[in-house]
Short mmCIF file of C-alpha atoms and ligand atoms in Angstrom, two decimals:
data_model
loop_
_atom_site.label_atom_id
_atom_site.label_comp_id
_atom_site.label_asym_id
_atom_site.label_seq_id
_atom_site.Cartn_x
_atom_site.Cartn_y
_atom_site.Cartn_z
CA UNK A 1 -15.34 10.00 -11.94
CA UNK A 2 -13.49 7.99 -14.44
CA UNK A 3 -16.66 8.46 -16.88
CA UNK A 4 -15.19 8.44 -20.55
CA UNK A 5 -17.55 11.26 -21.74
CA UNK A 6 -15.47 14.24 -19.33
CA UNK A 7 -14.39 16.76 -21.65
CA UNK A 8 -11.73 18.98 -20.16
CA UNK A 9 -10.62 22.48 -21.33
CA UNK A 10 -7.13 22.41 -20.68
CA UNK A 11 -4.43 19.47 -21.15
CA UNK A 12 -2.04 19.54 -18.47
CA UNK A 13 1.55 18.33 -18.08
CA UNK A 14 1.47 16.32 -14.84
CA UNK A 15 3.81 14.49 -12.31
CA UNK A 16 3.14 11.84 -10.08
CA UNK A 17 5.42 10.79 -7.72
CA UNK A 18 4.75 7.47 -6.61
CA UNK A 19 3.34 4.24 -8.41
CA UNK A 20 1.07 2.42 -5.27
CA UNK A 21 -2.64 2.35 -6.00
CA UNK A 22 -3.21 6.02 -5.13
CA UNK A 23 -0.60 7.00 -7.43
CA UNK A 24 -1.75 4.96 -10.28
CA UNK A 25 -5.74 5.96 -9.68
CA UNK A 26 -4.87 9.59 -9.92
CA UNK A 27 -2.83 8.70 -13.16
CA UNK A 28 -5.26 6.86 -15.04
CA UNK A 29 -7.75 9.32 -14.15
CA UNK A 30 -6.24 11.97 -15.23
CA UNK A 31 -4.75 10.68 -18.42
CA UNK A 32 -8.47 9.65 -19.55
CA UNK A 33 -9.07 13.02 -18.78
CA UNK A 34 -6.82 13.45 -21.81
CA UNK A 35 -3.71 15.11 -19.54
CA UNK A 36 -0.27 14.30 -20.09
CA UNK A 37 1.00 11.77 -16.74
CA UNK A 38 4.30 10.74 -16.03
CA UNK A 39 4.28 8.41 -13.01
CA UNK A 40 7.85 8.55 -11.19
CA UNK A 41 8.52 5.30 -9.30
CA UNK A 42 11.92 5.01 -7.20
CA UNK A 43 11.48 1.30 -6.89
CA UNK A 44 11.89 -1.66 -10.22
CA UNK A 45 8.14 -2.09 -9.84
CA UNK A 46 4.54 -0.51 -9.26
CA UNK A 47 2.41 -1.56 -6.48
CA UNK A 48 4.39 0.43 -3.32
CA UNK A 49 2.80 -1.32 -0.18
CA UNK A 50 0.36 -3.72 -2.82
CA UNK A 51 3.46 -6.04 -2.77
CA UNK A 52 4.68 -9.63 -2.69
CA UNK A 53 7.98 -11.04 -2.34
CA UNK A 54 8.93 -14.24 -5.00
CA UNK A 55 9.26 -17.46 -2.68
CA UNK A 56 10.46 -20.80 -3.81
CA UNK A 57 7.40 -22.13 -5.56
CA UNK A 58 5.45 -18.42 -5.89
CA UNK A 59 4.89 -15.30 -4.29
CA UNK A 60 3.67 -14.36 -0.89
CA UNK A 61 1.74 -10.97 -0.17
CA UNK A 62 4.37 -9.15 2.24
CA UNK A 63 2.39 -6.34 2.68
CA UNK A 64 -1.35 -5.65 2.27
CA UNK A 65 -3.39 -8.97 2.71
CA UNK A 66 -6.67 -8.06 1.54
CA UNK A 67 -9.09 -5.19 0.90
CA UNK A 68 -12.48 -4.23 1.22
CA UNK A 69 -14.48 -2.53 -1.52
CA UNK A 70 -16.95 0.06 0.76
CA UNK A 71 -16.98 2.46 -2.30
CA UNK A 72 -19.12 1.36 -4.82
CA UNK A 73 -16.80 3.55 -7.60
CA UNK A 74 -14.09 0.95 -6.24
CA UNK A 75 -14.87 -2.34 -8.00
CA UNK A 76 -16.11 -0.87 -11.81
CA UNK A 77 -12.66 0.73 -11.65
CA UNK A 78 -10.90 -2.52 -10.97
CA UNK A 79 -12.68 -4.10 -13.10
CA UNK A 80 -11.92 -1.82 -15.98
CA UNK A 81 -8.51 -0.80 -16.17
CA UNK A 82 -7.09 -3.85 -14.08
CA UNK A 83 -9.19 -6.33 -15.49
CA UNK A 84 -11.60 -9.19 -13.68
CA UNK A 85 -8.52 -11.93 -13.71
CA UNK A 86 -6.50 -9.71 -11.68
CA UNK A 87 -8.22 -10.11 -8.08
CA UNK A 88 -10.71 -12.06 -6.26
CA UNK A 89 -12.53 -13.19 -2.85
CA UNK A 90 -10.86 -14.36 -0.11
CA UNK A 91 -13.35 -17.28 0.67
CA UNK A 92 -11.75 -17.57 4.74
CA UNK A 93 -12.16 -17.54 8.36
CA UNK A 94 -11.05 -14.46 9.78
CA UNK A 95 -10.63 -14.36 13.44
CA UNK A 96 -9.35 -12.20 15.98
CA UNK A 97 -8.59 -13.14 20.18
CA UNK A 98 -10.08 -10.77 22.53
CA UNK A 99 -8.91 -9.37 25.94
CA UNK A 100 -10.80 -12.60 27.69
CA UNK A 101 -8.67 -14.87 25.06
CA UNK A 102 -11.57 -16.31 23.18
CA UNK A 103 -11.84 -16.11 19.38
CA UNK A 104 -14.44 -13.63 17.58
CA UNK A 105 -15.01 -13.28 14.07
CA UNK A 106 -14.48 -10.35 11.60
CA UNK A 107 -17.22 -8.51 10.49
CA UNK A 108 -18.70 -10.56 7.43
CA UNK A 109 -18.36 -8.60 4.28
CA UNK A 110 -15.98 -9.21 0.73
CA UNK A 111 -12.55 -9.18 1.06
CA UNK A 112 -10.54 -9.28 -2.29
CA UNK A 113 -6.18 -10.09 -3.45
CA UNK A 114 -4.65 -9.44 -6.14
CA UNK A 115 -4.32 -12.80 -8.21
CA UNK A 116 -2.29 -14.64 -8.72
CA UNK A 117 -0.33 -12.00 -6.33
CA UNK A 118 -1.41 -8.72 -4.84
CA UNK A 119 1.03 -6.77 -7.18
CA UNK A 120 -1.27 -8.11 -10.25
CA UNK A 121 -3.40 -5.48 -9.40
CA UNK A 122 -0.90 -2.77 -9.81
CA UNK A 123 0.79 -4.48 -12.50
CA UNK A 124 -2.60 -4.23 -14.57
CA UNK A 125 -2.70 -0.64 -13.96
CA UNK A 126 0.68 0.58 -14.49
CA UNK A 127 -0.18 -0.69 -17.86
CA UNK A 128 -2.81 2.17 -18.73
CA UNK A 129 -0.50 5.02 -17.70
CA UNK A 130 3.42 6.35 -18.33
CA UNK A 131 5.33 4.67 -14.96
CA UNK A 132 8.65 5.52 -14.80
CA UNK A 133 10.73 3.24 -12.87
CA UNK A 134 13.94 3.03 -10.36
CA UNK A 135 13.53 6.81 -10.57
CA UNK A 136 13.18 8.68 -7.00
CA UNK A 137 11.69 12.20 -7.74
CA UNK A 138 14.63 13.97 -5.68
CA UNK A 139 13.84 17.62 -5.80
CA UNK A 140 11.06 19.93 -7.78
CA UNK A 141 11.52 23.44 -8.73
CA UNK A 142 9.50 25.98 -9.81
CA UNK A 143 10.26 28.23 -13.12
CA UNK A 144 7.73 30.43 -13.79
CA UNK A 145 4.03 28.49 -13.95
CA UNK A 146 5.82 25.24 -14.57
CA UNK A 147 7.58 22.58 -12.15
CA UNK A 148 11.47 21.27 -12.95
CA UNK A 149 11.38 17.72 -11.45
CA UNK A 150 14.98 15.89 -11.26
CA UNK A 151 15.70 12.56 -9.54
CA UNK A 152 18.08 12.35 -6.36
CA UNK A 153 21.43 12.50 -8.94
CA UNK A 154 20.27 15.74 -10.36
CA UNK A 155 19.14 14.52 -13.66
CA UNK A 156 16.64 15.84 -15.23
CA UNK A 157 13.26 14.33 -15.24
CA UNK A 158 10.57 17.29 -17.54
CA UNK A 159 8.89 20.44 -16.61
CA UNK A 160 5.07 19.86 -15.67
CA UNK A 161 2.12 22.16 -14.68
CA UNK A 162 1.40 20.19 -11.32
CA UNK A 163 2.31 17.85 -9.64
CA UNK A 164 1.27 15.14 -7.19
CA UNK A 165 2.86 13.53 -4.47
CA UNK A 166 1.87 10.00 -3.18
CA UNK A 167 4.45 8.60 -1.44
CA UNK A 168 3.78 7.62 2.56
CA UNK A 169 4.06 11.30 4.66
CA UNK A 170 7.90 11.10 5.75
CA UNK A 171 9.32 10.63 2.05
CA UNK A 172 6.62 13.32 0.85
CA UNK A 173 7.81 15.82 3.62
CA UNK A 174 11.25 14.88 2.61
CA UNK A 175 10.57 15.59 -1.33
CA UNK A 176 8.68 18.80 -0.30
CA UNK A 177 11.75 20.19 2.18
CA UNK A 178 14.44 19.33 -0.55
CA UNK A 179 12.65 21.56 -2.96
CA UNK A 180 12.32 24.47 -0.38
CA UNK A 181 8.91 24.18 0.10
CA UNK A 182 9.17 24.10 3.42
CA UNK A 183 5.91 25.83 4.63
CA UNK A 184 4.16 22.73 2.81
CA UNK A 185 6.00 20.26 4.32
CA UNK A 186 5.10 21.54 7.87
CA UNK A 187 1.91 20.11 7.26
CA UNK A 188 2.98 16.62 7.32
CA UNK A 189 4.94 16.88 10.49
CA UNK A 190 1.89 15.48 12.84
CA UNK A 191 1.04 12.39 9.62
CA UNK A 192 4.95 11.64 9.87
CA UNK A 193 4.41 10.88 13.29
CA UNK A 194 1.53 8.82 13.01
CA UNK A 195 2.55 6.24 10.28
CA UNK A 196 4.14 3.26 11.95
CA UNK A 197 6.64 0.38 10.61
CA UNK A 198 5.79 -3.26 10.44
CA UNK A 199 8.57 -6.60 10.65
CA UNK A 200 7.04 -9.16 8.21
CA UNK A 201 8.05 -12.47 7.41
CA UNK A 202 6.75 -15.28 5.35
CA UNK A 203 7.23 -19.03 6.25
CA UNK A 204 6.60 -22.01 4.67
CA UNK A 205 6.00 -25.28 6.30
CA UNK A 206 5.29 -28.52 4.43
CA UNK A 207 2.04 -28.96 6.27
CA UNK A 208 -0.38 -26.77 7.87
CA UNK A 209 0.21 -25.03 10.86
CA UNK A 210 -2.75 -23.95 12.43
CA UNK A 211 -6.65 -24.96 10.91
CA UNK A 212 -8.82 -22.27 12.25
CA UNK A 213 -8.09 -19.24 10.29
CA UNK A 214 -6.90 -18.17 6.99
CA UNK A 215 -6.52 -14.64 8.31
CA UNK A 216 -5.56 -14.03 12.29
CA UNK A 217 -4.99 -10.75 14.10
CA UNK A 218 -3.83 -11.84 17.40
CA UNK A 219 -3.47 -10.42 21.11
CA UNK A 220 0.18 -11.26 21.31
CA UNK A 221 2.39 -8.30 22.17
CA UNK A 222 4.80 -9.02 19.49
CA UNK A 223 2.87 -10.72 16.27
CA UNK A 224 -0.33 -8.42 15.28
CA UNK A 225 -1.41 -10.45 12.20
CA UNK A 226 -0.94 -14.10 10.81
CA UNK A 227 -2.50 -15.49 7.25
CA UNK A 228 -2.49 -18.53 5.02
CA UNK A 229 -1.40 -17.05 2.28
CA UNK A 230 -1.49 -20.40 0.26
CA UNK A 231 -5.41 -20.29 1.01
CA UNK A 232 -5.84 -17.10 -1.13
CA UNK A 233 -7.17 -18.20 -4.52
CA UNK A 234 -4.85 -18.61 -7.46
CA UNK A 235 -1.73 -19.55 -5.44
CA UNK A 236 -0.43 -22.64 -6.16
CA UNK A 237 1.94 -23.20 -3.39
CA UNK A 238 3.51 -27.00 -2.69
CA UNK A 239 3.19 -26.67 0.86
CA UNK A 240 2.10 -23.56 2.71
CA UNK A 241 3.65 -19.95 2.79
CA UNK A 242 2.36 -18.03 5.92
CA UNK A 243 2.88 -14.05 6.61
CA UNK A 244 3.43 -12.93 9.84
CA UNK A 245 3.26 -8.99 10.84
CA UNK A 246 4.73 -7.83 13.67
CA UNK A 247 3.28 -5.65 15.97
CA UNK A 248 3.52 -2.24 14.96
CA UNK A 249 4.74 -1.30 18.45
CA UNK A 250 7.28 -4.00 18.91
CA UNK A 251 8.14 -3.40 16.09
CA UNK A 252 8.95 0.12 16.61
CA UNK A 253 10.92 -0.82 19.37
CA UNK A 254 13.05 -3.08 17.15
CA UNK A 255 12.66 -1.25 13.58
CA UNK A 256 16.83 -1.62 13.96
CA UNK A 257 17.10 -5.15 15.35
CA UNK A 258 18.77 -7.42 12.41
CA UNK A 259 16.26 -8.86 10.30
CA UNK A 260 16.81 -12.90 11.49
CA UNK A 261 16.43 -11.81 14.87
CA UNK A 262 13.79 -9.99 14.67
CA UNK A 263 12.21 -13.31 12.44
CA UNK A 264 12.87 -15.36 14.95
CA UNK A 265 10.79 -13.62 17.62
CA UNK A 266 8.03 -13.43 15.25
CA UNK A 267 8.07 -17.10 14.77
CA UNK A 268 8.38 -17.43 18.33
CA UNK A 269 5.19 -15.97 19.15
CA UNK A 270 3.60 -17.37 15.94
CA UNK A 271 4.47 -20.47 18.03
CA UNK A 272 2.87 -19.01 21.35
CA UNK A 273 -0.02 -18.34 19.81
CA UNK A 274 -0.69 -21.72 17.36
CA UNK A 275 1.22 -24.17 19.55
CA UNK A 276 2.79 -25.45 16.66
CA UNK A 277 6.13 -26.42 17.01
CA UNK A 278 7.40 -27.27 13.63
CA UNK A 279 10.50 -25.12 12.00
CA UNK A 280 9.62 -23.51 9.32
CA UNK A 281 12.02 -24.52 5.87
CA UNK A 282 11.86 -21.24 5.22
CA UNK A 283 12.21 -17.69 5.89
CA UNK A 284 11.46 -14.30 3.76
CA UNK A 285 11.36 -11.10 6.05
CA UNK A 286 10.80 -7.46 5.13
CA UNK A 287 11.03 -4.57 7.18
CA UNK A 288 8.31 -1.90 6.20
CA UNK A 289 9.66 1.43 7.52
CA UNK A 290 6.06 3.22 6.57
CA UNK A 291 3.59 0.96 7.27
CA UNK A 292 0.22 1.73 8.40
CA UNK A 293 -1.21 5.33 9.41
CA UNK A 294 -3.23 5.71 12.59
CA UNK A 295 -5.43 8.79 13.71
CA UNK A 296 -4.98 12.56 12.70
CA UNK A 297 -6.59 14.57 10.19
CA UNK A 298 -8.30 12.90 7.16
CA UNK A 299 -9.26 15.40 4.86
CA UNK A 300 -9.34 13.08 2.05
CA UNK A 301 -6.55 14.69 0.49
CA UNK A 302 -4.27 17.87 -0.01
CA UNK A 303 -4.41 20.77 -2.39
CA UNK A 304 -2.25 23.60 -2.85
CA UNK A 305 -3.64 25.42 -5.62
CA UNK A 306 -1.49 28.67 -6.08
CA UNK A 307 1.46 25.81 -6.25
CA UNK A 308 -0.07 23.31 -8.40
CA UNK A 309 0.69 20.65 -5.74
CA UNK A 310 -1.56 17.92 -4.69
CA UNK A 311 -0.80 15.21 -1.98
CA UNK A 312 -2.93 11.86 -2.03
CA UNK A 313 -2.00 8.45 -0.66
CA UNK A 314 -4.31 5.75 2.50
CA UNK A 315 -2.92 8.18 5.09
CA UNK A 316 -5.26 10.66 4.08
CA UNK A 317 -8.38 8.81 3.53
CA UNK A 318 -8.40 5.60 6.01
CA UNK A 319 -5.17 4.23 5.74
CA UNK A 320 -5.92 0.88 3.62
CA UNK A 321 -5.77 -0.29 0.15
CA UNK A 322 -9.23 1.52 -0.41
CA UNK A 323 -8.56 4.91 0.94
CA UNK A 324 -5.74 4.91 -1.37
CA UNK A 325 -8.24 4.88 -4.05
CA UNK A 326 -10.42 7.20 -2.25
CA UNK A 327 -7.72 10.13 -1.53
CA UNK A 328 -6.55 9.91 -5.41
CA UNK A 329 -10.30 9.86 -6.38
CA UNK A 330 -10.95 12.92 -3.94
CA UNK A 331 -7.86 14.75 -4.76
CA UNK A 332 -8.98 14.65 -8.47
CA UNK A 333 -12.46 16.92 -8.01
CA UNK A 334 -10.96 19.49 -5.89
CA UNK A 335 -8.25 19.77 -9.04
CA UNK A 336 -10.47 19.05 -11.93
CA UNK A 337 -13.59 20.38 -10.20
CA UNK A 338 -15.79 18.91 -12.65
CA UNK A 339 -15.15 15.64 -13.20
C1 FAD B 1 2.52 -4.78 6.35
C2 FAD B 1 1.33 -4.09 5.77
C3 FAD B 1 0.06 -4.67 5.87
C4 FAD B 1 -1.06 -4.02 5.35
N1 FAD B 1 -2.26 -4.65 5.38
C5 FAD B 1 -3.32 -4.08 4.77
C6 FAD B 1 -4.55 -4.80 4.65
O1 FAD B 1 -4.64 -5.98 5.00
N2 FAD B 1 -5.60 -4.16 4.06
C7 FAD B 1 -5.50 -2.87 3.58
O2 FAD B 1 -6.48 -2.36 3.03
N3 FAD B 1 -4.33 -2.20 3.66
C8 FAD B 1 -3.25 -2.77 4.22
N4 FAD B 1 -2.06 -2.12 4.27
C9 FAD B 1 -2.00 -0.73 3.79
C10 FAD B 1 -1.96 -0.65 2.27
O3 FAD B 1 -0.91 -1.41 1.77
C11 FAD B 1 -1.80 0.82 1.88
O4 FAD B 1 -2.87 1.53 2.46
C12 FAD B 1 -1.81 1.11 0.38
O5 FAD B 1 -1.16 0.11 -0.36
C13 FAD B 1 -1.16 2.47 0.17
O6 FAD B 1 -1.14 2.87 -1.18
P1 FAD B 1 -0.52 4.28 -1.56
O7 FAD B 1 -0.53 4.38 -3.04
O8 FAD B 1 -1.22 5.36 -0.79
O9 FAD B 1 0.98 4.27 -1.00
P2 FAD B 1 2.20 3.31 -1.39
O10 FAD B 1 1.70 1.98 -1.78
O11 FAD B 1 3.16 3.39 -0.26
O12 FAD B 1 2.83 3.99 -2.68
C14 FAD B 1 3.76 5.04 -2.61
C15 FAD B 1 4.82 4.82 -3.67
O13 FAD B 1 5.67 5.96 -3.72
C16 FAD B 1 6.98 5.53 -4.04
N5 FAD B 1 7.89 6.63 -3.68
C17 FAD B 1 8.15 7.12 -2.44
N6 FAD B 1 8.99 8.18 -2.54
C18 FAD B 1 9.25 8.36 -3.86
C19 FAD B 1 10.05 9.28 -4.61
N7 FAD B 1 10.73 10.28 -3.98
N8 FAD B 1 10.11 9.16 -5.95
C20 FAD B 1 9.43 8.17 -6.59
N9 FAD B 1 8.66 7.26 -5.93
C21 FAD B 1 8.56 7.37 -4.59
C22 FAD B 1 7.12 4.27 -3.20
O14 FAD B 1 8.17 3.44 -3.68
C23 FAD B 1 5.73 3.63 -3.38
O15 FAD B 1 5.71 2.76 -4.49
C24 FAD B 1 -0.91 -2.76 4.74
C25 FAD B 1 0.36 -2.19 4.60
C26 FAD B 1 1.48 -2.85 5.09
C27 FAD B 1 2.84 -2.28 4.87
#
C-alpha cells in the first residue's frame, strides 16, 4: 500500500481534515503517492485521541492506552515513517473482573505506546506530511471540479481536488452540514449516535496503589478502565501517574458535571475497587466528548466519488488506534484504485 514503486497518473491537490493517526496514514500515503496534502488540524498538535497530557515530572497517556497490531501492513508502516524509537511493548498484566467478581486475563497478544508518550507516534508522522495547525476546517465549497476550504473565521485555507474528512462523526457531520452538503451528512446521523464520551483523570501517588495489574478494566459502574501508566516503558516518572476512564455510560450521564467532581467520583471508585486509601497529590482530568464508537455499520470507510469526498477515521473500521490505520488504508484503494 505504501510501496515506493506506485506510479500514479494524476497529482492531486488534497485536503485532510484532521491530524489523528487516520488522518496522518491517509496523508503520508498519499503524498508518497506523489499528491499534494495539506493536513488541517484545529488543535496546537497532531495525534487527536493518540494524546497525553504534560504532568509534573512527564506525560501521562489521557486517551488511548495501548494498541494492537492485527494487520500485518500495521507495524512496517510504523516502523518506517514513525521510526522504531517511537513505540514499544507493554510488558504487563492485564486483567479484567467478571460478573462472579473474580479476575481473568486479557487475551495474550502485543500491545504497543507511543514512547516516551503516545503522541510520539503522531509526532513522528506529522513530520513526513504538510500539518497545518490550530486551524479548524470550518466550511468547504465547491467551484467548479475544485473544493474552497476556509477555517471557522472565513479565511481562506486553498482550493483542492478532494478532500478527506477524519475527524470523530459529530464534528464531520457538522463540517459536512456547514458546507451544504447536507445529503452527506445524513449518513452520519446513526455513527453520531453511537460514539460515546469518556471522564479521564490521571493521578499520581508517591507509591503504588494497587500490584496486580498494569492495565485494569473493571466491573464498577462508574470507572471502566485503570493503568499504571508509569509501568509503560520509557516513562520516567518519580512516583506513579495512574489514568482512570470513566465509564462511558456514567459518564454520559455526567458529560456536564464540573470536572473536580466528576474526578472525585472516579477516584472514589478507583478506591472501591483497589482498596487503597491514599489521596492522590495530584489530579489531571480531561473530558473526551468523542470517545469511543460502538456498533453500526463498518464499511471500512466512505467514498463519495462524484464529490471528491472521502470520510476515514476508528469509527469506521473497529473503533481503536488500529482501525484508524485500517479505514485511512481502505479509504485509499477505493480512491487510488491501484495502489
Ligand atoms: C479515553 C480513550 C481511550 C481509548 N483507549 C484506546 C485503547 O486503549 N486502544 C485503542 O486502540 N484505542 C483506544 N481509543 C481510541 C483511539 O484513541 C482512536 O480509535 C484513534 O486514536 C482515532 O484516530 P482517528 O484519527 O480516527 O481520530 P482522532 O484521533 O479523533 O483524530 C481526528 C482529528 O480531527 C481533528 N479535527 C476535528 N474536527 C476538525 C476540523 N473541523 N478541522 C480540523 N481538525 C479537526 C481533531 O482535533 C483530531 O485531531 C481510546 C480513545 C479514548 C478517547
Amino acid at each position: 500500500m505504501f510501496n515506493e514503486s506506485f506510479q500514479t497518473p494524476l497529482i492531486r491537490r488534497i485536503a485532510i481534515v484532521g491530524s489523528g493517526l487516520s488522518g496522518l496514514t491517509a496523508g503520508i500515503i498519499l503524498q508518497e503517492q506523489g499528491h499534494d496534502v495539506s493536513v488541517f488540524e484545529k488543535s496546537r498538535g497532531p495525534g487527536g485521541r493518540l494524546a497525553a497530557k504534560r504532568v509534573s515530572g512527564g506525560s501521562a497517556d489521557i486517551g488511548a492506552q495501548y494498541f494492537t497490531a492485527r494487520n500485518p501492513d500495521f507495524l512496517p508502516f510504523l516502523r518506517k515513517y514513525a521510526g522504531e524509537e517511537s513505540f514499544e511493548t507493554w510488558q504487563g498484566r492485564f486483567g479484567f473482573r467478571d460478573s462472579s467478581g473474580e479476575w481473568s486475563s486479557f487475551p495474550e497478544e502485543p500491545r504497543y505506546v507511543g514512547t516516551p508518550r503516545m503522541t510520539a507516534i503522531t509526532r513522528a508522522l506529522s513530520a513526513h506530511v504538510n500539518v497545518v495547525a490550530e486551524t479548524r476546517v470550518g466550511k468547504m465549497t465547491r467551484n467548479d471540479s475544485e473544493w474552497a476550504l476556509e477555517d471557522v473565521n472565513g479565511n481562506p485555507l486553498g482550493h483542492f481536488d478532494q478532500v478527506i474528512i477524519t475527524a470523530p462523526p459529530a464534528q464531520s457531520r457538522d463540517l459536512l452540514a456547514d458546507s451544504g452538503l447536507a445529503e452527506l451528512a445524513s449518513h452520519l446521523d446513526d455513527p453520531v449516535e453511537r460514539v460515546l464520551p469518556c471522564w479521564a483523570v490521571a493521578i499520581h501517588f508517591e507509591q503504588t496503589p494497587w500490584s496486580h495489574h498494569e492495565g485494569m478494566r473493571t466491573d464498577h459502574p462508574v470507572l471502566y478502565w485503570v493503568a499504571n501508566n508509569s509501568s509503560k516503558p520509557g516513562r520516567e516518572d518519580s512516583g506513579q501517574w495512574w489514568v482512570l476512564h470513566g465509564d462511558p455510560e456514567w459518564t454520559k450521564q455526567n458529560v456536564d458535571t464540573p470536572a473536580e467532581q466528576a474526578a472525585a467520583r472516579l477516584i472514589d471508585a478507583f478506591r472501591e475497587v483497589t482498596g487503597f486509601d491514599d489521596e492522590p497529590d495530584e489530579v489531571v482530568t480531561h473530558r473526551w466528548l468523542y470517545a469511543r464508537s460502538e456498533g453500526g455499520d463498518q464499511p471500512g470507510h466512505l467514498w463519495f466519488s462524484e464529490d471528491g469526498i472521502g470520510i476515514a477515521g476508528d469509527w469506521l473500521s473497529g473503533g481503536r488506534v488500529e482501525g484508524a490505520f485500517n479505514s485511512a488504508c481502505s479509504l485509499i484503494r477505493t480512491m487510488v484504485p491501484d495502489s
